[in-house]
Coordinates of C-alpha atoms in Angstrom, one line a residue:
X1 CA 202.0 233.9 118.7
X2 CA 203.3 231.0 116.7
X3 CA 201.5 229.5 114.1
X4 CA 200.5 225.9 116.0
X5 CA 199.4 228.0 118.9
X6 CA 197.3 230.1 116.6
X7 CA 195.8 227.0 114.6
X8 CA 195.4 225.3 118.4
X9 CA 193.9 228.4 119.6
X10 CA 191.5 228.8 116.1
X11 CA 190.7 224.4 116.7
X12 CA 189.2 225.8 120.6
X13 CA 187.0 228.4 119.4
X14 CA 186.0 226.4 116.5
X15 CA 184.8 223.1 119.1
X16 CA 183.4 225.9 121.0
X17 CA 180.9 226.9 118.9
X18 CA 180.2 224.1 118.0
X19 CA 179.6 222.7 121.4
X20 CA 176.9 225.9 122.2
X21 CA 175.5 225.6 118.8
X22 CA 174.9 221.7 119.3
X23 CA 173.1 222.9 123.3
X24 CA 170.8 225.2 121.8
X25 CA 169.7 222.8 118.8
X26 CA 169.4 219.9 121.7
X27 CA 166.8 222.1 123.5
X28 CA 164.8 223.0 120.1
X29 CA 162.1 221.2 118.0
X30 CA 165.0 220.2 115.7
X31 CA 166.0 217.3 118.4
X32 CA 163.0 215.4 117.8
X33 CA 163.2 215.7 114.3
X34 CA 165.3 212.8 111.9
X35 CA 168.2 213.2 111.1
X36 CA 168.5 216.1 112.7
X37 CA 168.4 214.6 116.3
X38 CA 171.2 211.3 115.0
X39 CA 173.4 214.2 113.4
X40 CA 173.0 216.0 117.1
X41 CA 174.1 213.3 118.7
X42 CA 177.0 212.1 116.9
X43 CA 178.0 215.2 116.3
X44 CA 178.1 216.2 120.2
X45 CA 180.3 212.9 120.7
X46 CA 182.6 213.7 118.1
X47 CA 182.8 217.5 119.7
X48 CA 183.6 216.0 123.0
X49 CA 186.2 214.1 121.8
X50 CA 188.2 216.4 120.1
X51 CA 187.5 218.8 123.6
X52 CA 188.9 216.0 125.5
X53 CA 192.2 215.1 123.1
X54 CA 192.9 219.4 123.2
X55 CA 192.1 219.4 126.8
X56 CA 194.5 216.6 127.9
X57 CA 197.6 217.9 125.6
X58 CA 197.1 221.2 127.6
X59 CA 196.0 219.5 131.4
X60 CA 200.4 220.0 131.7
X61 CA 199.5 223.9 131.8
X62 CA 196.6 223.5 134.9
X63 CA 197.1 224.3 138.5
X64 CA 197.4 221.1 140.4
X65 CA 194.3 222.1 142.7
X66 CA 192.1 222.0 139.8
X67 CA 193.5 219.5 138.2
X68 CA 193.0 217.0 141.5
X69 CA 189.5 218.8 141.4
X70 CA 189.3 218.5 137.6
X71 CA 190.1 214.3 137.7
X72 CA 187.7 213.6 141.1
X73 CA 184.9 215.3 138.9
X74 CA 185.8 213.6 135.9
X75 CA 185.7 210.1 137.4
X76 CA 182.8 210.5 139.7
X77 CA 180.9 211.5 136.1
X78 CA 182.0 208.8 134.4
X79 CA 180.6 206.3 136.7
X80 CA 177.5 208.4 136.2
X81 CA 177.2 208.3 132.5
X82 CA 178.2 204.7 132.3
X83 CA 176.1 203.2 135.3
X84 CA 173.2 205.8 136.0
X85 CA 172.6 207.1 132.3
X86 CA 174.5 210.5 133.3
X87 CA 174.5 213.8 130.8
X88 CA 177.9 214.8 129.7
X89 CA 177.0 218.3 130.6
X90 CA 179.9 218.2 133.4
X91 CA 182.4 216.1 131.1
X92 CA 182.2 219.2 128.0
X93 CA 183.0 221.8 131.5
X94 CA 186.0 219.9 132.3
X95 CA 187.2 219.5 128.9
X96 CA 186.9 223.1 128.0
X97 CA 188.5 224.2 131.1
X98 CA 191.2 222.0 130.2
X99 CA 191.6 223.5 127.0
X100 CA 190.6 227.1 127.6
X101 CA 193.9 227.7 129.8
X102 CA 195.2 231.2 129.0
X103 CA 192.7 231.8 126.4
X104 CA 191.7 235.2 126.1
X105 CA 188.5 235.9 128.4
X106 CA 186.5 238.9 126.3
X107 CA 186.7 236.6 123.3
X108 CA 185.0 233.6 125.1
X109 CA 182.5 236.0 126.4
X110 CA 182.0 237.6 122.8
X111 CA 181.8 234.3 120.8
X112 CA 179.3 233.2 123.2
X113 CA 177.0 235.7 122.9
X114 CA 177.4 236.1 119.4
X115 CA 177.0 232.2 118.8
X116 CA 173.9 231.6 121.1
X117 CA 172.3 235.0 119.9
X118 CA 172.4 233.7 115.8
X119 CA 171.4 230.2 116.7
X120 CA 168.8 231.1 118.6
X121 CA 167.2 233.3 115.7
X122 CA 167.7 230.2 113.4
X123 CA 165.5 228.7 115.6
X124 CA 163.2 230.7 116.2
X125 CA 163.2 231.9 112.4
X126 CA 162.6 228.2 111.5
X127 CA 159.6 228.3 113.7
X128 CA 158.0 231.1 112.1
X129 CA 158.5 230.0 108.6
X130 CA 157.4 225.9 108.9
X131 CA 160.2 223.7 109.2
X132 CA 159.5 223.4 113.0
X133 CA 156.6 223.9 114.7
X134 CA 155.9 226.4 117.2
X135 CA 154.1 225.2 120.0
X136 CA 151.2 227.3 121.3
X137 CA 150.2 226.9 124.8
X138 CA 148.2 229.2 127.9
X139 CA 149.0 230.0 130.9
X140 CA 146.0 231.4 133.8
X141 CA 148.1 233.4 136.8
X142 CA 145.6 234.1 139.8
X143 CA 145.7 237.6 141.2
X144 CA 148.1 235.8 144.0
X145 CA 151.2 237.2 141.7
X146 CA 149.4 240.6 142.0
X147 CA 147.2 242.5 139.7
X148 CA 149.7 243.5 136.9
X149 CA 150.9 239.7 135.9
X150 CA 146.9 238.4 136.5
X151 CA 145.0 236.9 133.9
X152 CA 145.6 234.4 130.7
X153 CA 148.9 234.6 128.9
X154 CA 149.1 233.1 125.4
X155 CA 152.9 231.3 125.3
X156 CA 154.8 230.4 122.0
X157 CA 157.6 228.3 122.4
X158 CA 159.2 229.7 118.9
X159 CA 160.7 226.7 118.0
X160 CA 161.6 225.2 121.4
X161 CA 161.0 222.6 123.7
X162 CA 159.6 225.0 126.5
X163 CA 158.1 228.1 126.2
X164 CA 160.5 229.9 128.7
X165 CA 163.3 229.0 127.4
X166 CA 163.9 232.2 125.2
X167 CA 163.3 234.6 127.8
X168 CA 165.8 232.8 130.1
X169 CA 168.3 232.7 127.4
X170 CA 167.5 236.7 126.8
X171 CA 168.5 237.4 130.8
X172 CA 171.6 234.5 130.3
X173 CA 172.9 236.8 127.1
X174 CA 172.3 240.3 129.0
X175 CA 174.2 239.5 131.8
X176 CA 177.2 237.8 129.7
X177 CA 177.2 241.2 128.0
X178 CA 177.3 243.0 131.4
X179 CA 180.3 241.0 132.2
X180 CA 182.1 241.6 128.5
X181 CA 182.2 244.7 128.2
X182 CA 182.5 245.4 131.6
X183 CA 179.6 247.9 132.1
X184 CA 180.3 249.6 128.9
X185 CA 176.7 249.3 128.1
X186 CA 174.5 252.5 125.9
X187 CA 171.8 253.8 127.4
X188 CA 170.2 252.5 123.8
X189 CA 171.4 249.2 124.1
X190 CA 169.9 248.7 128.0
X191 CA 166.6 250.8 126.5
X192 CA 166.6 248.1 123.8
X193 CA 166.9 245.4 126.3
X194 CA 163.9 246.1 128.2
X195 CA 162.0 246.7 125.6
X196 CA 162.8 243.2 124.3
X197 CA 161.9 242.1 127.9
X198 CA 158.7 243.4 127.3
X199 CA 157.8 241.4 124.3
X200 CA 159.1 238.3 125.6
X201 CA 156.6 238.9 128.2
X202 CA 154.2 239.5 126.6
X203 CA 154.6 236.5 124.3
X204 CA 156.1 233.5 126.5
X205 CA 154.5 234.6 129.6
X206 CA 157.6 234.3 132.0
X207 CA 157.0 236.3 135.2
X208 CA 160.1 235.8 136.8
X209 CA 162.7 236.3 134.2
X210 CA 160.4 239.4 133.2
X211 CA 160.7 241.1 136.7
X212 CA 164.6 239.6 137.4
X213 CA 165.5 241.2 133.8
X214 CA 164.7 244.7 134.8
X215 CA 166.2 244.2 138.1
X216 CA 169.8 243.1 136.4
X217 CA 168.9 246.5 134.3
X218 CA 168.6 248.8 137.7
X219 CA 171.6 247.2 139.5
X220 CA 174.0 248.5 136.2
X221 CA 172.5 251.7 136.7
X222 CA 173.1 251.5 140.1
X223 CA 176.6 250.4 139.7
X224 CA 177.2 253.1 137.5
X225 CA 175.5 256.0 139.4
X226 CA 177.7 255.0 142.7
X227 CA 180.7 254.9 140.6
X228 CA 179.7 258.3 138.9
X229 CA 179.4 259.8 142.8
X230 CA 182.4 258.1 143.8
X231 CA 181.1 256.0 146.3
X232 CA 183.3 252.8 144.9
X233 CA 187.0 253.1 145.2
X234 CA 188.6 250.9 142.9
X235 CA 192.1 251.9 144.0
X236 CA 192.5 248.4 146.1
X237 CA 191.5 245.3 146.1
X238 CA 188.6 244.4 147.6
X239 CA 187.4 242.4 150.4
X240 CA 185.4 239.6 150.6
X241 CA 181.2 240.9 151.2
X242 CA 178.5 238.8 151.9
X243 CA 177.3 239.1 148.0
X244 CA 180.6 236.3 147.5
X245 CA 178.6 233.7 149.2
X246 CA 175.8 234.0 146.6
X247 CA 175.9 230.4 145.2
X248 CA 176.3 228.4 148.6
X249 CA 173.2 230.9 150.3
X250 CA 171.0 230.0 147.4
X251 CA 172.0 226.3 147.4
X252 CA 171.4 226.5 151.4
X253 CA 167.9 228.6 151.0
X254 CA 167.0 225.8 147.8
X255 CA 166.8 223.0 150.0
X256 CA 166.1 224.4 153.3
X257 CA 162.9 225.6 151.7
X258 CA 162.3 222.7 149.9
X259 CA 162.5 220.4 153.2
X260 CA 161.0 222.3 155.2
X261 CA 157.8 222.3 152.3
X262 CA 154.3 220.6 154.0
X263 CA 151.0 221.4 152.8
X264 CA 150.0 222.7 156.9
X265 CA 152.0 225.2 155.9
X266 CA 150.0 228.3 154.5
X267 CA 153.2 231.0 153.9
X268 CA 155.3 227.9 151.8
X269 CA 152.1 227.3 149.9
X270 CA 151.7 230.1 148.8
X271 CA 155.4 230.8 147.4
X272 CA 154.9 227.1 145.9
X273 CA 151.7 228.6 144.1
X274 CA 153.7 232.2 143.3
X275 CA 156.7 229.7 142.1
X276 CA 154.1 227.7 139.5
X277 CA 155.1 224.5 141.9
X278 CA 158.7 224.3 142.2
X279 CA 159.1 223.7 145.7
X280 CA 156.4 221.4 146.3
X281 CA 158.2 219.5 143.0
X282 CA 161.6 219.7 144.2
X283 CA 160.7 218.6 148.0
X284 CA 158.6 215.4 145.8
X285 CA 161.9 214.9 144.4
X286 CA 163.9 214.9 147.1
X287 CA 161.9 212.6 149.1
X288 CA 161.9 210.0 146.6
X289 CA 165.1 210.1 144.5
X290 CA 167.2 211.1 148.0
X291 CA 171.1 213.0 147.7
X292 CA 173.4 210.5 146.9
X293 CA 177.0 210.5 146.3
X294 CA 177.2 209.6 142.9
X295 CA 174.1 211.1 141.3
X296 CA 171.3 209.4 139.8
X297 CA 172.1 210.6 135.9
X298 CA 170.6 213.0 133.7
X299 CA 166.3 211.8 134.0
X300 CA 165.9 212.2 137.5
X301 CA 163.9 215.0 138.7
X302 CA 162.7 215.1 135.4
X303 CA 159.2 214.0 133.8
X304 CA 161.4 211.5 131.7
X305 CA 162.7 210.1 134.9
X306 CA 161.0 207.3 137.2
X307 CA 158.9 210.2 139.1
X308 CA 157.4 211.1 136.0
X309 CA 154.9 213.7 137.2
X310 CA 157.6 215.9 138.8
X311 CA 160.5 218.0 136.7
X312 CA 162.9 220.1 139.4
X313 CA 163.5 223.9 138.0
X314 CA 166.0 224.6 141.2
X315 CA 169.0 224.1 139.4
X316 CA 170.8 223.2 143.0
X317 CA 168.2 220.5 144.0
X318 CA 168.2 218.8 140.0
X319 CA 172.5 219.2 140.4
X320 CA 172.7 217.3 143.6
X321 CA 170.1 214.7 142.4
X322 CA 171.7 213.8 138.9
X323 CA 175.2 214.4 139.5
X324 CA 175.7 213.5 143.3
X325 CA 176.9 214.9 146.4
X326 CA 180.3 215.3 145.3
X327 CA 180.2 217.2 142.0
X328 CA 177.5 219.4 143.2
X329 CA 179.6 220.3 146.2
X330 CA 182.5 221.1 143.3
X331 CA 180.6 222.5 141.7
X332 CA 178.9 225.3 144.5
X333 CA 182.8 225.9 145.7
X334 CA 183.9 226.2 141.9
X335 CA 181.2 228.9 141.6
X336 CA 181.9 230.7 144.7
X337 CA 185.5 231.1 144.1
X338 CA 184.7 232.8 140.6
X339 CA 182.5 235.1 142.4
X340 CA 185.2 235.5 145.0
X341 CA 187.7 236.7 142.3
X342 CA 185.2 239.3 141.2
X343 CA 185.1 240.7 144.4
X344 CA 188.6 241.0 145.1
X345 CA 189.4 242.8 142.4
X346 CA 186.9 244.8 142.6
X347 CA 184.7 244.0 139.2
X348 CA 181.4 245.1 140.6
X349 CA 179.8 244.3 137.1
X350 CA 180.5 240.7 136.7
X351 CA 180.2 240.4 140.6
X352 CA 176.2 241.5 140.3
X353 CA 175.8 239.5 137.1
X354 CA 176.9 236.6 139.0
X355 CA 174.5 237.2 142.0
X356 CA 171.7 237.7 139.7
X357 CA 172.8 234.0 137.9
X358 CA 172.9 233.0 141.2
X359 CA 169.5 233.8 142.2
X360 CA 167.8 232.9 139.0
X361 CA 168.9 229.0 139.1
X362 CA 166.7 228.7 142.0
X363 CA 163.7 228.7 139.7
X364 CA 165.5 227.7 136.5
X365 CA 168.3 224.9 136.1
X366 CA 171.2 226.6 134.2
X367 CA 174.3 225.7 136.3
X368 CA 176.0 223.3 133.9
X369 CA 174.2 224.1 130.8
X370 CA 176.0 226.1 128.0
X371 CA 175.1 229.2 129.1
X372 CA 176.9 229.1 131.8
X373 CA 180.3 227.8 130.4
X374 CA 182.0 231.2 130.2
X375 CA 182.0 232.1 133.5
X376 CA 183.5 228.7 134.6
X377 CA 186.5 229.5 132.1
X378 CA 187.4 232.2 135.1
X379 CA 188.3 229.5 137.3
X380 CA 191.6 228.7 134.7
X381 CA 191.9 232.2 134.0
X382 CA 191.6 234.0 137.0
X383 CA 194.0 237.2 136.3
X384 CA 192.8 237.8 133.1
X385 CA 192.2 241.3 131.3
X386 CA 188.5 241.3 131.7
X387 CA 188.7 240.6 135.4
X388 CA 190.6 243.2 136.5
X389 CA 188.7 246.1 137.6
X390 CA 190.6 249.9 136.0
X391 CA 193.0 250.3 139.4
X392 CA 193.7 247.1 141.5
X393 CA 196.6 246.3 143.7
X394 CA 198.9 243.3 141.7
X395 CA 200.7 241.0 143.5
X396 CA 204.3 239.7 141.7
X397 CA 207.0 238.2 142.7
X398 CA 205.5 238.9 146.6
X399 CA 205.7 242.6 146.1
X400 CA 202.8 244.3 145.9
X401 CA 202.1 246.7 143.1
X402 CA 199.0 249.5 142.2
X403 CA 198.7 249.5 138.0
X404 CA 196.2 252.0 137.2
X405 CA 194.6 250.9 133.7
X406 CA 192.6 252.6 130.9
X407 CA 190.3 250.7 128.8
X408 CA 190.8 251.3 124.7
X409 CA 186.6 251.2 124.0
X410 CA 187.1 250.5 120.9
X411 CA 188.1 246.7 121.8
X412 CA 187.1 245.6 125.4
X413 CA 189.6 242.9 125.6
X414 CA 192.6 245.4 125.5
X415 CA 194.3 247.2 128.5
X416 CA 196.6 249.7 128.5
X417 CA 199.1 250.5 131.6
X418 CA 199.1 254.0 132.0
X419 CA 201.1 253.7 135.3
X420 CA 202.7 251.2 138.0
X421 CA 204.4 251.6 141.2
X422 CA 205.4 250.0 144.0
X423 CA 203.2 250.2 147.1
X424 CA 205.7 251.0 150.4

């Protein structure tokens, strides 16, 4: 690698962490807090910037589908920042995906983790020693959730704005590692995990991360007994299953269910309840706010939007309704070709991690946020390393090829060909 491509290549990681360390601060105590919330700000402007002059001196590099794709997004959220008070959540995706063209995918997945994972115990260790508060609030869950999760829960918020946002961010970071290190995952490491998962429970209260947590943890074991028995051949590529249509079935089921919400309704009512509200919000929402081909920017659906007693947790309805028709329907396909990739080439791993990202933005609004930024840097990277399952089929050059791989364990983003051949 030359030595500009190394400093460029050093500039993207160094914007990148600063871009996730900037989210996570945004979402704490510290962004209500002077000067810490001015220094945010600028400082996420300036970050943007420098995304957007590294992105466009690399946009020559970018496939001219997603670069048509890239631009309609772009100037569709432009108009949305400038005339509806838009976030610049979608602008920092582009940007990166402009710049993060043949960067290396197990290093974006590693730096991510790493970086939200240290920032988050600043946070949280600023809580617990003073400098800002953490906010102590109860929860009372009737025995309609069932006996185990009935009763009062005490909820600390450790530092951030919302008092589920760690154990969110605890599932987010599980499943990034699922995809990394491409099931290479200790049994000590997922024991550790779910005892974690217990804590979090125990001290923010979440019921639904809690449960979806040690369903993510079952599904890797289930991968991995199947694989152990030989039930999953990974000597072709794979066909497209019904799991690749994740993201556009929840988006369906999101809004079906929340237009199809009435009070008369005694089943729906009863999931509202189990859900702590969030359909009878997001069908409030999308009554008054409507779908609208440019969205209506970054409050709406929110408490610090005009509705101000309704905040939408289905991350497809509060998509559609801030950033529009259009982008949300980039979005979902943008989504569902990522998970498409997965299943072609057979990577079962980050396939199920993102079904289970799939599911949990129906009850939590995560599809744009920084937390999701690494899986979107598969849609400009879509044959590398850490896709490929050990044995695919390769095409090149319209021949088609079978390159058996073994993985070095000692560095996840390294692959070794062990053989090729052409297939007759």
């Amino acid at each position: 690698m030359k030595k500009s491509s190394r400093s460029l290549n050093r500039l993207f990681y160094i914007l990148y962490i600063l871009y996730l360390i900037n989210g996570i601060l945004a979402e704490s105590q510290y962004s209500l807090l002077q000067p810490y919330s001015t220094i945010l700000t600028v400082m996420r402007y300036l970050d943007l910037a420098a995304f957007a002059v590294l992105g466009v001196s690399r946009s020559g590099k970018m496939n001219k589908t997603r670069m048509i794709l890239g631009l309609v997004t772009l100037g569709i959220t432009v108009i949305t920042v400038l005339f509806y008070d838009g976030g610049i959540g979608i602008l920092f995706i582009i940007f990166i995906l402009m710049a993060g063209k043949n960067r290396d995918l197990s290093t974006i997945f590693k730096t991510t983790v790493i970086t939200i994972v240290a920032t988050y115990l600043f946070v949280i260790l600023s809580s617990q020693v003073g400098i800002i508060p953490d906010n102590v609030g109860t929860r009372w869950i009737g025995n309609y959730a069932g006996s185990f999760f009935a009763g009062e829960y005490v909820r600390h918020a450790m530092g951030f704005l919302v008092s589920n946002q760690v154990p969110v961010t605890f599932l987010m970071v599980y499943i990034l590692i699922i995809g990394w290190t491409k099931g290479n995952i200790s049994l000590w490491l997922n024991t550790a995990f779910a005892l974690i998962n217990i804590y979090l429970f125990y001290n923010f209260g979440s019921r639904i991360v809690f449960v979806v947590t040690f369903v993510a943890i079952i599904v890797f074991y289930g991968i991995k007994i199947r694989e152990k028995l030989g039930k999953i051949s990974r000597h072709k590529t794979g066909k497209r299953s019904v799991l690749t249509y994740s993201f556009i079935g929840a988006a369906i089921i999101s809004f079906a269910v929340s237009l199809l919400y009435t009070s008369s309704s005694s089943t729906l009512q009863y999931l509202d309840v189990f859900f702590n509200h969030r359909i009878s919000m997001a069908s409030e929402a999308i009554k008054y706010y409507g779908i609208h081909f440019i969205g209506m920017g970054k409050d709406a659906a929110t408490y610090n939007g005009a509705l101000n007693t309704v905040t939408v947790d289905n991350g497809y309805v509060s998509l559609f309704i801030q950033n529009g028709f259009v982008v949300g329907i980039i979005v979902i396909v943008a989504l569902t070709y990522i998970t498409q990739k997965a299943t072609y080439y057979k990577n079962r791993y980050i396939l199920w991690a993102l079904v289970i990202f799939a599911a949990l933005n129906m009850i939590n609004a995560d599809l744009i946020s920084y937390r999701a930024i690494a899986w979107y840097c598969i849609l400009v990277n879509p044959q590398d390393q850490l896709l490929l399952s050990d044995e695919v089929l390769m095409k090149k050059r319209k021949r088609l090829f079978r390159i058996t791989r073994g993985s070095d364990r000692s560095r996840t983003s390294s692959v070794v060909v062990t053989a090729a051949r052409r297939v007759q």
